PDB file of C-alpha atoms and ligand atoms in Angstrom:
ATOM      1  CA  UNK A   1       4.070  12.907   1.546  1.00  0.00           C
ATOM      2  CA  UNK A   2       6.348  15.862   0.886  1.00  0.00           C
ATOM      3  CA  UNK A   3       6.760  16.948  -2.690  1.00  0.00           C
ATOM      4  CA  UNK A   4      10.137  16.340  -4.279  1.00  0.00           C
ATOM      5  CA  UNK A   5      12.137  19.190  -5.778  1.00  0.00           C
ATOM      6  CA  UNK A   6      11.764  19.545  -9.549  1.00  0.00           C
ATOM      7  CA  UNK A   7      15.275  18.133 -10.019  1.00  0.00           C
ATOM      8  CA  UNK A   8      14.576  15.041  -7.910  1.00  0.00           C
ATOM      9  CA  UNK A   9      11.221  14.520  -9.592  1.00  0.00           C
ATOM     10  CA  UNK A  10      12.869  14.578 -13.025  1.00  0.00           C
ATOM     11  CA  UNK A  11      15.346  11.959 -11.804  1.00  0.00           C
ATOM     12  CA  UNK A  12      12.505   9.765 -10.545  1.00  0.00           C
ATOM     13  CA  UNK A  13      10.764   9.998 -13.890  1.00  0.00           C
ATOM     14  CA  UNK A  14      13.988   9.279 -15.756  1.00  0.00           C
ATOM     15  CA  UNK A  15      14.960   6.301 -13.621  1.00  0.00           C
ATOM     16  CA  UNK A  16      11.616   4.671 -12.835  1.00  0.00           C
ATOM     17  CA  UNK A  17       9.494   5.068 -15.960  1.00  0.00           C
ATOM     18  CA  UNK A  18      10.562   2.621 -18.627  1.00  0.00           C
ATOM     19  CA  UNK A  19       9.283   3.620 -22.032  1.00  0.00           C
ATOM     20  CA  UNK A  20       9.374   0.486 -24.153  1.00  0.00           C
ATOM     21  CA  UNK A  21       7.240  -0.996 -26.897  1.00  0.00           C
ATOM     22  CA  UNK A  22       6.014  -4.589 -27.083  1.00  0.00           C
ATOM     23  CA  UNK A  23       8.587  -6.713 -28.914  1.00  0.00           C
ATOM     24  CA  UNK A  24       8.414 -10.137 -30.496  1.00  0.00           C
ATOM     25  CA  UNK A  25      10.398 -11.528 -27.580  1.00  0.00           C
ATOM     26  CA  UNK A  26       7.796 -10.405 -24.998  1.00  0.00           C
ATOM     27  CA  UNK A  27       5.611 -13.059 -23.370  1.00  0.00           C
ATOM     28  CA  UNK A  28       2.448 -13.851 -25.310  1.00  0.00           C
ATOM     29  CA  UNK A  29       3.703 -11.971 -28.373  1.00  0.00           C
ATOM     30  CA  UNK A  30       6.520 -14.468 -28.999  1.00  0.00           C
ATOM     31  CA  UNK A  31       4.469 -16.487 -31.482  1.00  0.00           C
ATOM     32  CA  UNK A  32       5.076 -16.819 -35.209  1.00  0.00           C
ATOM     33  CA  UNK A  33       1.743 -15.100 -35.825  1.00  0.00           C
ATOM     34  CA  UNK A  34       2.688 -11.999 -33.857  1.00  0.00           C
ATOM     35  CA  UNK A  35       6.142 -11.861 -35.500  1.00  0.00           C
ATOM     36  CA  UNK A  36       4.326 -11.136 -38.761  1.00  0.00           C
ATOM     37  CA  UNK A  37       2.463  -8.207 -37.269  1.00  0.00           C
ATOM     38  CA  UNK A  38       4.846  -6.420 -34.916  1.00  0.00           C
ATOM     39  CA  UNK A  39       7.181  -3.956 -36.709  1.00  0.00           C
ATOM     40  CA  UNK A  40      10.477  -5.518 -37.756  1.00  0.00           C
ATOM     41  CA  UNK A  41      12.490  -2.508 -36.612  1.00  0.00           C
ATOM     42  CA  UNK A  42      12.689  -1.572 -32.947  1.00  0.00           C
ATOM     43  CA  UNK A  43      11.092   1.698 -31.852  1.00  0.00           C
ATOM     44  CA  UNK A  44      14.460   3.290 -31.059  1.00  0.00           C
ATOM     45  CA  UNK A  45      15.820   2.369 -34.488  1.00  0.00           C
ATOM     46  CA  UNK A  46      12.761   3.860 -36.181  1.00  0.00           C
ATOM     47  CA  UNK A  47      12.718   7.124 -34.231  1.00  0.00           C
ATOM     48  CA  UNK A  48      16.392   7.765 -33.626  1.00  0.00           C
ATOM     49  CA  UNK A  49      17.525  10.691 -31.507  1.00  0.00           C
ATOM     50  CA  UNK A  50      15.305  13.744 -31.657  1.00  0.00           C
ATOM     51  CA  UNK A  51      16.238  17.342 -30.913  1.00  0.00           C
ATOM     52  CA  UNK A  52      13.479  19.858 -30.156  1.00  0.00           C
ATOM     53  CA  UNK A  53      10.060  18.223 -29.872  1.00  0.00           C
ATOM     54  CA  UNK A  54       6.490  19.423 -29.515  1.00  0.00           C
ATOM     55  CA  UNK A  55       3.579  17.689 -27.817  1.00  0.00           C
ATOM     56  CA  UNK A  56       0.202  19.059 -28.922  1.00  0.00           C
ATOM     57  CA  UNK A  57      -2.685  18.427 -26.535  1.00  0.00           C
ATOM     58  CA  UNK A  58      -6.146  18.300 -28.071  1.00  0.00           C
ATOM     59  CA  UNK A  59      -7.546  21.031 -25.819  1.00  0.00           C
ATOM     60  CA  UNK A  60     -10.155  23.533 -27.013  1.00  0.00           C
ATOM     61  CA  UNK A  61      -7.816  26.346 -25.960  1.00  0.00           C
ATOM     62  CA  UNK A  62      -5.670  25.656 -29.028  1.00  0.00           C
ATOM     63  CA  UNK A  63      -8.406  27.261 -31.096  1.00  0.00           C
ATOM     64  CA  UNK A  64      -7.356  30.709 -32.392  1.00  0.00           C
ATOM     65  CA  UNK A  65      -3.925  30.228 -30.814  1.00  0.00           C
ATOM     66  CA  UNK A  66      -1.996  30.736 -34.089  1.00  0.00           C
ATOM     67  CA  UNK A  67       0.617  28.347 -32.722  1.00  0.00           C
ATOM     68  CA  UNK A  68       0.874  26.321 -35.939  1.00  0.00           C
ATOM     69  CA  UNK A  69       4.161  27.754 -37.205  1.00  0.00           C
ATOM     70  CA  UNK A  70       5.805  27.565 -33.820  1.00  0.00           C
ATOM     71  CA  UNK A  71       4.700  23.930 -33.407  1.00  0.00           C
ATOM     72  CA  UNK A  72       5.953  22.970 -36.889  1.00  0.00           C
ATOM     73  CA  UNK A  73       9.370  24.549 -36.194  1.00  0.00           C
ATOM     74  CA  UNK A  74      10.155  21.559 -33.948  1.00  0.00           C
ATOM     75  CA  UNK A  75      12.100  18.531 -35.216  1.00  0.00           C
ATOM     76  CA  UNK A  76       9.288  16.205 -34.198  1.00  0.00           C
ATOM     77  CA  UNK A  77       5.638  16.621 -33.229  1.00  0.00           C
ATOM     78  CA  UNK A  78       3.447  14.235 -31.194  1.00  0.00           C
ATOM     79  CA  UNK A  79      -0.363  14.323 -31.478  1.00  0.00           C
ATOM     80  CA  UNK A  80      -3.184  12.345 -29.853  1.00  0.00           C
ATOM     81  CA  UNK A  81      -6.034  10.101 -30.921  1.00  0.00           C
ATOM     82  CA  UNK A  82      -8.198  11.548 -33.705  1.00  0.00           C
ATOM     83  CA  UNK A  83      -6.880  15.126 -33.422  1.00  0.00           C
ATOM     84  CA  UNK A  84      -7.051  16.484 -36.992  1.00  0.00           C
ATOM     85  CA  UNK A  85      -4.724  18.804 -38.889  1.00  0.00           C
ATOM     86  CA  UNK A  86      -6.738  19.582 -42.000  1.00  0.00           C
ATOM     87  CA  UNK A  87      -8.423  22.923 -41.538  1.00  0.00           C
ATOM     88  CA  UNK A  88      -6.556  23.596 -38.276  1.00  0.00           C
ATOM     89  CA  UNK A  89      -2.953  24.110 -39.504  1.00  0.00           C
ATOM     90  CA  UNK A  90      -2.933  27.757 -38.434  1.00  0.00           C
ATOM     91  CA  UNK A  91      -3.479  26.744 -34.797  1.00  0.00           C
ATOM     92  CA  UNK A  92      -1.914  23.288 -34.461  1.00  0.00           C
ATOM     93  CA  UNK A  93       0.557  22.991 -37.362  1.00  0.00           C
ATOM     94  CA  UNK A  94       0.727  20.108 -39.788  1.00  0.00           C
ATOM     95  CA  UNK A  95       3.798  18.083 -38.906  1.00  0.00           C
ATOM     96  CA  UNK A  96       3.011  14.703 -37.305  1.00  0.00           C
ATOM     97  CA  UNK A  97       5.936  12.523 -36.307  1.00  0.00           C
ATOM     98  CA  UNK A  98       4.178  10.346 -33.766  1.00  0.00           C
ATOM     99  CA  UNK A  99       0.476   9.808 -33.067  1.00  0.00           C
ATOM    100  CA  UNK A 100      -0.406   8.221 -29.723  1.00  0.00           C
ATOM    101  CA  UNK A 101      -3.839   6.610 -29.701  1.00  0.00           C
ATOM    102  CA  UNK A 102      -5.792   4.892 -26.941  1.00  0.00           C
ATOM    103  CA  UNK A 103      -7.060   1.347 -27.420  1.00  0.00           C
ATOM    104  CA  UNK A 104     -10.705   2.462 -27.425  1.00  0.00           C
ATOM    105  CA  UNK A 105     -10.038   4.031 -30.819  1.00  0.00           C
ATOM    106  CA  UNK A 106      -8.439   0.879 -32.213  1.00  0.00           C
ATOM    107  CA  UNK A 107     -11.220  -1.643 -31.584  1.00  0.00           C
ATOM    108  CA  UNK A 108     -12.680  -3.515 -34.562  1.00  0.00           C
ATOM    109  CA  UNK A 109     -15.940  -1.540 -34.231  1.00  0.00           C
ATOM    110  CA  UNK A 110     -14.120   1.792 -34.695  1.00  0.00           C
ATOM    111  CA  UNK A 111     -13.918   1.618 -38.461  1.00  0.00           C
ATOM    112  CA  UNK A 112     -12.815   5.246 -38.767  1.00  0.00           C
ATOM    113  CA  UNK A 113      -9.413   4.281 -37.445  1.00  0.00           C
ATOM    114  CA  UNK A 114      -8.877   1.989 -40.425  1.00  0.00           C
ATOM    115  CA  UNK A 115     -10.504   4.259 -43.022  1.00  0.00           C
ATOM    116  CA  UNK A 116      -9.374   7.809 -42.182  1.00  0.00           C
ATOM    117  CA  UNK A 117      -6.195   9.097 -43.858  1.00  0.00           C
ATOM    118  CA  UNK A 118      -5.408  11.077 -40.704  1.00  0.00           C
ATOM    119  CA  UNK A 119      -3.870   7.980 -39.148  1.00  0.00           C
ATOM    120  CA  UNK A 120      -1.633   7.108 -42.093  1.00  0.00           C
ATOM    121  CA  UNK A 121       1.061   9.699 -41.305  1.00  0.00           C
ATOM    122  CA  UNK A 122       3.982   9.179 -38.966  1.00  0.00           C
ATOM    123  CA  UNK A 123       4.606   6.546 -36.330  1.00  0.00           C
ATOM    124  CA  UNK A 124       1.562   5.162 -34.533  1.00  0.00           C
ATOM    125  CA  UNK A 125       1.601   4.017 -30.920  1.00  0.00           C
ATOM    126  CA  UNK A 126      -1.407   2.422 -29.222  1.00  0.00           C
ATOM    127  CA  UNK A 127      -1.778   2.062 -25.453  1.00  0.00           C
ATOM    128  CA  UNK A 128      -4.389   0.259 -23.353  1.00  0.00           C
ATOM    129  CA  UNK A 129      -5.296   0.717 -19.669  1.00  0.00           C
ATOM    130  CA  UNK A 130      -3.853  -2.374 -17.976  1.00  0.00           C
ATOM    131  CA  UNK A 131      -4.644  -3.702 -14.484  1.00  0.00           C
ATOM    132  CA  UNK A 132      -2.400  -2.126 -11.851  1.00  0.00           C
ATOM    133  CA  UNK A 133       1.175  -3.418 -12.325  1.00  0.00           C
ATOM    134  CA  UNK A 134      -0.122  -6.464 -14.229  1.00  0.00           C
ATOM    135  CA  UNK A 135       2.252  -8.760 -16.071  1.00  0.00           C
ATOM    136  CA  UNK A 136       2.003  -8.592 -19.858  1.00  0.00           C
ATOM    137  CA  UNK A 137       0.367 -12.049 -19.890  1.00  0.00           C
ATOM    138  CA  UNK A 138      -2.395 -11.024 -17.510  1.00  0.00           C
ATOM    139  CA  UNK A 139      -3.048  -7.821 -19.450  1.00  0.00           C
ATOM    140  CA  UNK A 140      -3.091  -9.708 -22.751  1.00  0.00           C
ATOM    141  CA  UNK A 141      -5.840 -12.001 -21.455  1.00  0.00           C
ATOM    142  CA  UNK A 142      -8.004  -9.064 -20.357  1.00  0.00           C
ATOM    143  CA  UNK A 143      -7.119  -5.772 -22.012  1.00  0.00           C
ATOM    144  CA  UNK A 144      -9.417  -2.832 -21.232  1.00  0.00           C
ATOM    145  CA  UNK A 145     -10.366  -2.691 -24.923  1.00  0.00           C
ATOM    146  CA  UNK A 146      -9.579  -5.624 -27.136  1.00  0.00           C
ATOM    147  CA  UNK A 147      -7.682  -3.829 -29.886  1.00  0.00           C
ATOM    148  CA  UNK A 148      -5.473  -6.730 -30.976  1.00  0.00           C
ATOM    149  CA  UNK A 149      -7.584  -7.884 -33.945  1.00  0.00           C
ATOM    150  CA  UNK A 150      -7.992  -4.345 -35.235  1.00  0.00           C
ATOM    151  CA  UNK A 151      -4.229  -3.768 -34.819  1.00  0.00           C
ATOM    152  CA  UNK A 152      -3.594  -6.791 -37.026  1.00  0.00           C
ATOM    153  CA  UNK A 153      -6.104  -5.603 -39.631  1.00  0.00           C
ATOM    154  CA  UNK A 154      -4.398  -2.203 -39.756  1.00  0.00           C
ATOM    155  CA  UNK A 155      -0.945  -3.772 -40.020  1.00  0.00           C
ATOM    156  CA  UNK A 156      -2.081  -5.903 -42.952  1.00  0.00           C
ATOM    157  CA  UNK A 157      -3.277  -2.870 -44.920  1.00  0.00           C
ATOM    158  CA  UNK A 158      -0.413  -0.537 -43.846  1.00  0.00           C
ATOM    159  CA  UNK A 159       2.587  -2.847 -43.468  1.00  0.00           C
ATOM    160  CA  UNK A 160       5.090  -0.042 -44.143  1.00  0.00           C
ATOM    161  CA  UNK A 161       3.832   2.317 -41.446  1.00  0.00           C
ATOM    162  CA  UNK A 162       5.564   1.830 -38.081  1.00  0.00           C
ATOM    163  CA  UNK A 163       2.890   0.965 -35.513  1.00  0.00           C
ATOM    164  CA  UNK A 164       3.899   0.033 -31.974  1.00  0.00           C
ATOM    165  CA  UNK A 165       2.100  -1.212 -28.866  1.00  0.00           C
ATOM    166  CA  UNK A 166       3.193   0.626 -25.722  1.00  0.00           C
ATOM    167  CA  UNK A 167       4.400  -1.690 -22.983  1.00  0.00           C
ATOM    168  CA  UNK A 168       1.636  -1.352 -20.351  1.00  0.00           C
ATOM    169  CA  UNK A 169       4.097  -1.322 -17.446  1.00  0.00           C
ATOM    170  CA  UNK A 170       4.922   2.284 -18.137  1.00  0.00           C
ATOM    171  CA  UNK A 171       1.516   3.692 -17.182  1.00  0.00           C
ATOM    172  CA  UNK A 172       1.699   2.395 -13.607  1.00  0.00           C
ATOM    173  CA  UNK A 173       5.347   3.314 -13.107  1.00  0.00           C
ATOM    174  CA  UNK A 174       4.267   6.841 -13.974  1.00  0.00           C
ATOM    175  CA  UNK A 175       1.078   6.653 -11.883  1.00  0.00           C
ATOM    176  CA  UNK A 176       3.104   5.639  -8.796  1.00  0.00           C
ATOM    177  CA  UNK A 177       5.198   8.797  -9.141  1.00  0.00           C
ATOM    178  CA  UNK A 178       2.060  10.907  -9.585  1.00  0.00           C
ATOM    179  CA  UNK A 179       0.599   9.396  -6.407  1.00  0.00           C
ATOM    180  CA  UNK A 180       3.784   9.771  -4.368  1.00  0.00           C
ATOM    181  CA  UNK A 181       3.922  13.451  -5.215  1.00  0.00           C
ATOM    182  CA  UNK A 182       0.295  14.288  -4.509  1.00  0.00           C
ATOM    183  CA  UNK A 183      -1.243  15.156  -1.167  1.00  0.00           C
ATOM    184  CA  UNK A 184      -4.489  13.393  -2.003  1.00  0.00           C
ATOM    185  CA  UNK A 185      -5.353   9.809  -2.775  1.00  0.00           C
ATOM    186  CA  UNK A 186      -5.564   9.343  -6.562  1.00  0.00           C
ATOM    187  CA  UNK A 187      -8.025   6.920  -8.126  1.00  0.00           C
ATOM    188  CA  UNK A 188      -6.052   4.028  -9.576  1.00  0.00           C
ATOM    189  CA  UNK A 189      -6.781   4.862 -13.210  1.00  0.00           C
ATOM    190  CA  UNK A 190      -3.937   5.227 -15.715  1.00  0.00           C
ATOM    191  CA  UNK A 191      -2.569   8.621 -16.767  1.00  0.00           C
ATOM    192  CA  UNK A 192      -4.105  10.322 -19.809  1.00  0.00           C
ATOM    193  CA  UNK A 193      -2.699   9.913 -23.294  1.00  0.00           C
ATOM    194  CA  UNK A 194      -1.397  13.460 -22.856  1.00  0.00           C
ATOM    195  CA  UNK A 195       0.782  12.596 -19.854  1.00  0.00           C
ATOM    196  CA  UNK A 196       1.995   9.353 -21.441  1.00  0.00           C
ATOM    197  CA  UNK A 197       2.923  11.241 -24.619  1.00  0.00           C
ATOM    198  CA  UNK A 198       4.892  13.842 -22.678  1.00  0.00           C
ATOM    199  CA  UNK A 199       7.008  11.164 -20.988  1.00  0.00           C
ATOM    200  CA  UNK A 200       7.480   9.269 -24.271  1.00  0.00           C
ATOM    201  CA  UNK A 201       8.878  12.450 -25.846  1.00  0.00           C
ATOM    202  CA  UNK A 202      11.109  13.142 -22.829  1.00  0.00           C
ATOM    203  CA  UNK A 203      12.793   9.794 -23.497  1.00  0.00           C
ATOM    204  CA  UNK A 204      13.323  10.550 -27.200  1.00  0.00           C
ATOM    205  CA  UNK A 205      14.116  14.274 -27.370  1.00  0.00           C
ATOM    206  CA  UNK A 206      16.672  16.788 -26.142  1.00  0.00           C
ATOM    207  CA  UNK A 207      13.903  19.195 -25.176  1.00  0.00           C
ATOM    208  CA  UNK A 208      10.094  18.997 -25.156  1.00  0.00           C
ATOM    209  CA  UNK A 209       7.641  21.892 -25.586  1.00  0.00           C
ATOM    210  CA  UNK A 210       4.115  20.938 -24.558  1.00  0.00           C
ATOM    211  CA  UNK A 211       1.213  23.016 -25.886  1.00  0.00           C
ATOM    212  CA  UNK A 212      -2.079  23.625 -24.051  1.00  0.00           C
ATOM    213  CA  UNK A 213      -1.667  20.819 -21.561  1.00  0.00           C
ATOM    214  CA  UNK A 214      -1.462  23.553 -18.947  1.00  0.00           C
ATOM    215  CA  UNK A 215      -4.180  25.867 -20.216  1.00  0.00           C
ATOM    216  CA  UNK A 216      -3.363  29.392 -21.393  1.00  0.00           C
ATOM    217  CA  UNK A 217      -5.473  32.525 -21.174  1.00  0.00           C
ATOM    218  CA  UNK A 218      -7.597  30.862 -23.876  1.00  0.00           C
ATOM    219  CA  UNK A 219      -8.793  28.220 -21.389  1.00  0.00           C
ATOM    220  CA  UNK A 220     -12.319  27.134 -22.264  1.00  0.00           C
ATOM    221  CA  UNK A 221     -14.901  24.481 -21.425  1.00  0.00           C
ATOM    222  CA  UNK A 222     -14.824  23.423 -25.086  1.00  0.00           C
ATOM    223  CA  UNK A 223     -13.283  19.983 -24.918  1.00  0.00           C
ATOM    224  CA  UNK A 224     -11.303  19.785 -28.189  1.00  0.00           C
ATOM    225  CA  UNK A 225     -10.042  22.358 -30.688  1.00  0.00           C
ATOM    226  CA  UNK A 226     -11.777  20.340 -33.404  1.00  0.00           C
ATOM    227  CA  UNK A 227     -15.253  19.907 -31.870  1.00  0.00           C
ATOM    228  CA  UNK A 228     -18.057  22.049 -30.439  1.00  0.00           C
ATOM    229  CA  UNK A 229     -18.557  19.743 -27.451  1.00  0.00           C
ATOM    230  CA  UNK A 230     -18.394  21.383 -23.977  1.00  0.00           C
ATOM    231  CA  UNK A 231     -17.188  19.471 -20.924  1.00  0.00           C
ATOM    232  CA  UNK A 232     -15.021  20.813 -18.130  1.00  0.00           C
ATOM    233  CA  UNK A 233     -13.886  17.257 -17.327  1.00  0.00           C
ATOM    234  CA  UNK A 234     -11.786  17.265 -20.518  1.00  0.00           C
ATOM    235  CA  UNK A 235      -9.400  19.794 -18.990  1.00  0.00           C
ATOM    236  CA  UNK A 236      -9.766  18.875 -15.302  1.00  0.00           C
ATOM    237  CA  UNK A 237     -10.100  15.099 -15.643  1.00  0.00           C
ATOM    238  CA  UNK A 238     -12.676  12.525 -14.629  1.00  0.00           C
ATOM    239  CA  UNK A 239     -11.346   9.053 -15.350  1.00  0.00           C
ATOM    240  CA  UNK A 240      -7.704  10.056 -15.799  1.00  0.00           C
ATOM    241  CA  UNK A 241      -5.799  11.791 -12.967  1.00  0.00           C
ATOM    242  CA  UNK A 242      -5.440  14.871 -15.194  1.00  0.00           C
ATOM    243  CA  UNK A 243      -5.311  17.471 -12.431  1.00  0.00           C
ATOM    244  CA  UNK A 244      -2.460  15.631 -10.715  1.00  0.00           C
ATOM    245  CA  UNK A 245      -0.662  15.227 -14.043  1.00  0.00           C
ATOM    246  CA  UNK A 246      -0.917  18.951 -14.657  1.00  0.00           C
ATOM    247  CA  UNK A 247       0.354  19.834 -11.174  1.00  0.00           C
ATOM    248  CA  UNK A 248       3.362  17.595 -11.731  1.00  0.00           C
ATOM    249  CA  UNK A 249       4.115  19.069 -15.161  1.00  0.00           C
ATOM    250  CA  UNK A 250       3.795  22.595 -13.738  1.00  0.00           C
ATOM    251  CA  UNK A 251       6.286  21.645 -11.021  1.00  0.00           C
ATOM    252  CA  UNK A 252       8.969  20.510 -13.502  1.00  0.00           C
ATOM    253  CA  UNK A 253       8.343  23.245 -16.090  1.00  0.00           C
ATOM    254  CA  UNK A 254      11.581  24.979 -17.089  1.00  0.00           C
ATOM    255  CA  UNK A 255       9.819  27.676 -19.087  1.00  0.00           C
ATOM    256  CA  UNK A 256       8.137  30.821 -17.781  1.00  0.00           C
ATOM    257  CA  UNK A 257       4.630  31.428 -16.401  1.00  0.00           C
ATOM    258  CA  UNK A 258       4.287  34.023 -19.161  1.00  0.00           C
ATOM    259  CA  UNK A 259       4.740  31.270 -21.775  1.00  0.00           C
ATOM    260  CA  UNK A 260       2.004  29.240 -20.096  1.00  0.00           C
ATOM    261  CA  UNK A 261      -0.333  32.215 -20.027  1.00  0.00           C
ATOM    262  CA  UNK A 262       0.212  33.346 -23.630  1.00  0.00           C
ATOM    263  CA  UNK A 263       1.079  30.102 -25.441  1.00  0.00           C
ATOM    264  CA  UNK A 264      -0.110  27.385 -23.084  1.00  0.00           C
ATOM    265  CA  UNK A 265       3.510  26.308 -23.408  1.00  0.00           C
ATOM    266  CA  UNK A 266       5.605  24.300 -20.977  1.00  0.00           C
ATOM    267  CA  UNK A 267       9.258  23.399 -21.636  1.00  0.00           C
ATOM    268  CA  UNK A 268      10.665  20.161 -20.251  1.00  0.00           C
ATOM    269  CA  UNK A 269      14.151  18.677 -20.565  1.00  0.00           C
ATOM    270  CA  UNK A 270      14.707  15.410 -22.374  1.00  0.00           C
ATOM    271  CA  UNK A 271      15.900  12.693 -19.981  1.00  0.00           C
ATOM    272  CA  UNK A 272      19.325  12.618 -21.625  1.00  0.00           C
ATOM    273  CA  UNK A 273      19.733  16.190 -20.363  1.00  0.00           C
ATOM    274  CA  UNK A 274      18.694  15.307 -16.827  1.00  0.00           C
ATOM    275  CA  UNK A 275      21.718  14.719 -14.583  1.00  0.00           C
ATOM    276  CA  UNK A 276      21.093  12.999 -11.303  1.00  0.00           C
TER     277      UNK A 276
HETATM  278  O1  NCC B   1      -9.609  13.859 -25.454  1.00  0.00           O
HETATM  279  P1  NCC B   1      -8.327  13.181 -25.750  1.00  0.00           P
HETATM  280  O2  NCC B   1      -7.997  12.185 -24.516  1.00  0.00           O
HETATM  281  O3  NCC B   1      -8.156  12.523 -27.060  1.00  0.00           O
HETATM  282  O4  NCC B   1      -7.179  14.285 -25.606  1.00  0.00           O
HETATM  283  C1  NCC B   1      -5.790  13.979 -25.722  1.00  0.00           C
HETATM  284  C2  NCC B   1      -5.040  14.552 -24.529  1.00  0.00           C
HETATM  285  O5  NCC B   1      -5.081  15.979 -24.542  1.00  0.00           O
HETATM  286  C3  NCC B   1      -5.183  16.492 -23.214  1.00  0.00           C
HETATM  287  N1  NCC B   1      -6.378  17.370 -23.109  1.00  0.00           N
HETATM  288  C4  NCC B   1      -7.437  17.189 -23.935  1.00  0.00           C
HETATM  289  C5  NCC B   1      -8.526  18.038 -23.856  1.00  0.00           C
HETATM  290  C6  NCC B   1      -8.507  19.082 -22.939  1.00  0.00           C
HETATM  291  N2  NCC B   1      -9.515  19.964 -22.858  1.00  0.00           N
HETATM  292  N3  NCC B   1      -7.454  19.238 -22.118  1.00  0.00           N
HETATM  293  C7  NCC B   1      -6.385  18.407 -22.197  1.00  0.00           C
HETATM  294  O6  NCC B   1      -5.413  18.588 -21.444  1.00  0.00           O
HETATM  295  C8  NCC B   1      -5.240  15.289 -22.272  1.00  0.00           C
HETATM  296  O7  NCC B   1      -3.949  15.064 -21.746  1.00  0.00           O
HETATM  297  C9  NCC B   1      -5.626  14.151 -23.192  1.00  0.00           C
HETATM  298  O8  NCC B   1      -5.076  12.927 -22.774  1.00  0.00           O
HETATM  299  C10 NCC B   1      -7.125  10.122 -23.873  1.00  0.00           C
HETATM  300  O9  NCC B   1      -6.404  10.533 -22.940  1.00  0.00           O
HETATM  301  O10 NCC B   1      -6.835   9.148 -24.592  1.00  0.00           O
HETATM  302  C11 NCC B   1      -8.442  10.889 -24.155  1.00  0.00           C
HETATM  303  O11 NCC B   1      -9.180  10.205 -25.185  1.00  0.00           O
HETATM  304  C12 NCC B   1     -10.572  10.541 -25.350  1.00  0.00           C
HETATM  305  C13 NCC B   1     -11.159   9.694 -26.508  1.00  0.00           C
HETATM  306  O12 NCC B   1     -11.131   8.319 -26.179  1.00  0.00           O
HETATM  307  C14 NCC B   1     -10.301   9.911 -27.769  1.00  0.00           C
HETATM  308  O13 NCC B   1     -10.280  11.286 -28.115  1.00  0.00           O
HETATM  309  C15 NCC B   1     -10.840   9.118 -28.960  1.00  0.00           C
HETATM  310  O14 NCC B   1     -12.078   9.575 -29.371  1.00  0.00           O
HETATM  311  C16 NCC B   1     -11.321  10.346 -24.038  1.00  0.00           C
HETATM  312  N4  NCC B   1     -12.726  10.732 -24.201  1.00  0.00           N
HETATM  313  C17 NCC B   1     -13.729   9.871 -24.085  1.00  0.00           C
HETATM  314  O15 NCC B   1     -13.567   8.706 -23.836  1.00  0.00           O
HETATM  315  C18 NCC B   1     -15.126  10.449 -24.301  1.00  0.00           C
HETATM  316  C19 NCC B   1     -10.687  11.238 -22.968  1.00  0.00           C
HETATM  317  O16 NCC B   1     -11.352  11.065 -21.733  1.00  0.00           O
HETATM  318  C20 NCC B   1      -9.204  10.950 -22.816  1.00  0.00           C
END
């Protein structure tokens, strides 16, 4: 399989990856019970059109980066899972417009999700690894982590905070493109939250700066900027096809190699600025 040019790859991403949230009209969610829980406003209405956006990976290499001000200068900032701000503003900024969390974090057992103030800012989106190209019904019967009850609990206590469920089709539309543009066979596991977040922001923003997804000169085996835990798999991938994601993002980067090296920064166009 020959790699596509960056331009063609951007067109494939734009045209084949459908970023949508679960709506009350979707399959098993079209019950009166679910109507009470799903946000009344659509995702597009809530977010609107965004200009310059930042995606902040959770990588250990953000530590001592002093990127906080630069990150906060964006119109919107996306963060992942339990990545904190308090005590780390200097390196990661403090603005949070969207927080993308995986379903593992939103199970009933994970009480921190419902008790920590960290999650109460901005728009929340949860995603769950679905079976390959499964219909929403099939996925609903056997999600990877059953987060639905915990989602409802959270919605009851925070009814004003927008909280969406990512349509699971997106992850495999994106995975197919990753596979088609890789020389090797990729394990059929969904892309990481990082890669999903990048594509979500490309659909919403004019331009997207991604920080420490491609590691800078600060690259380290420390997994997260907020923990002491060492594991090379955090940066290279184990379950998620992280290495393939990073190769693809490198291929479509419109910024300079210097920006990657010094800031761990990649600049991608929003899909509305991609002309095919
Ligand atoms: O670690 P995690 O990811 O929350 O990181 C968010 C995204 O940042 C990018 N990243 C992170 C660390 C690093 N050294 N390099 C990076 O590039 C990745 O793109 C990553 O997706 C996830 O993707 O949802 C993940 O979630 C964690 C964990 O579930 C959550 O942090 C909640 O505690 C997973 N870790 C475990 O299950 C132990 C991780 O594999 C993937």
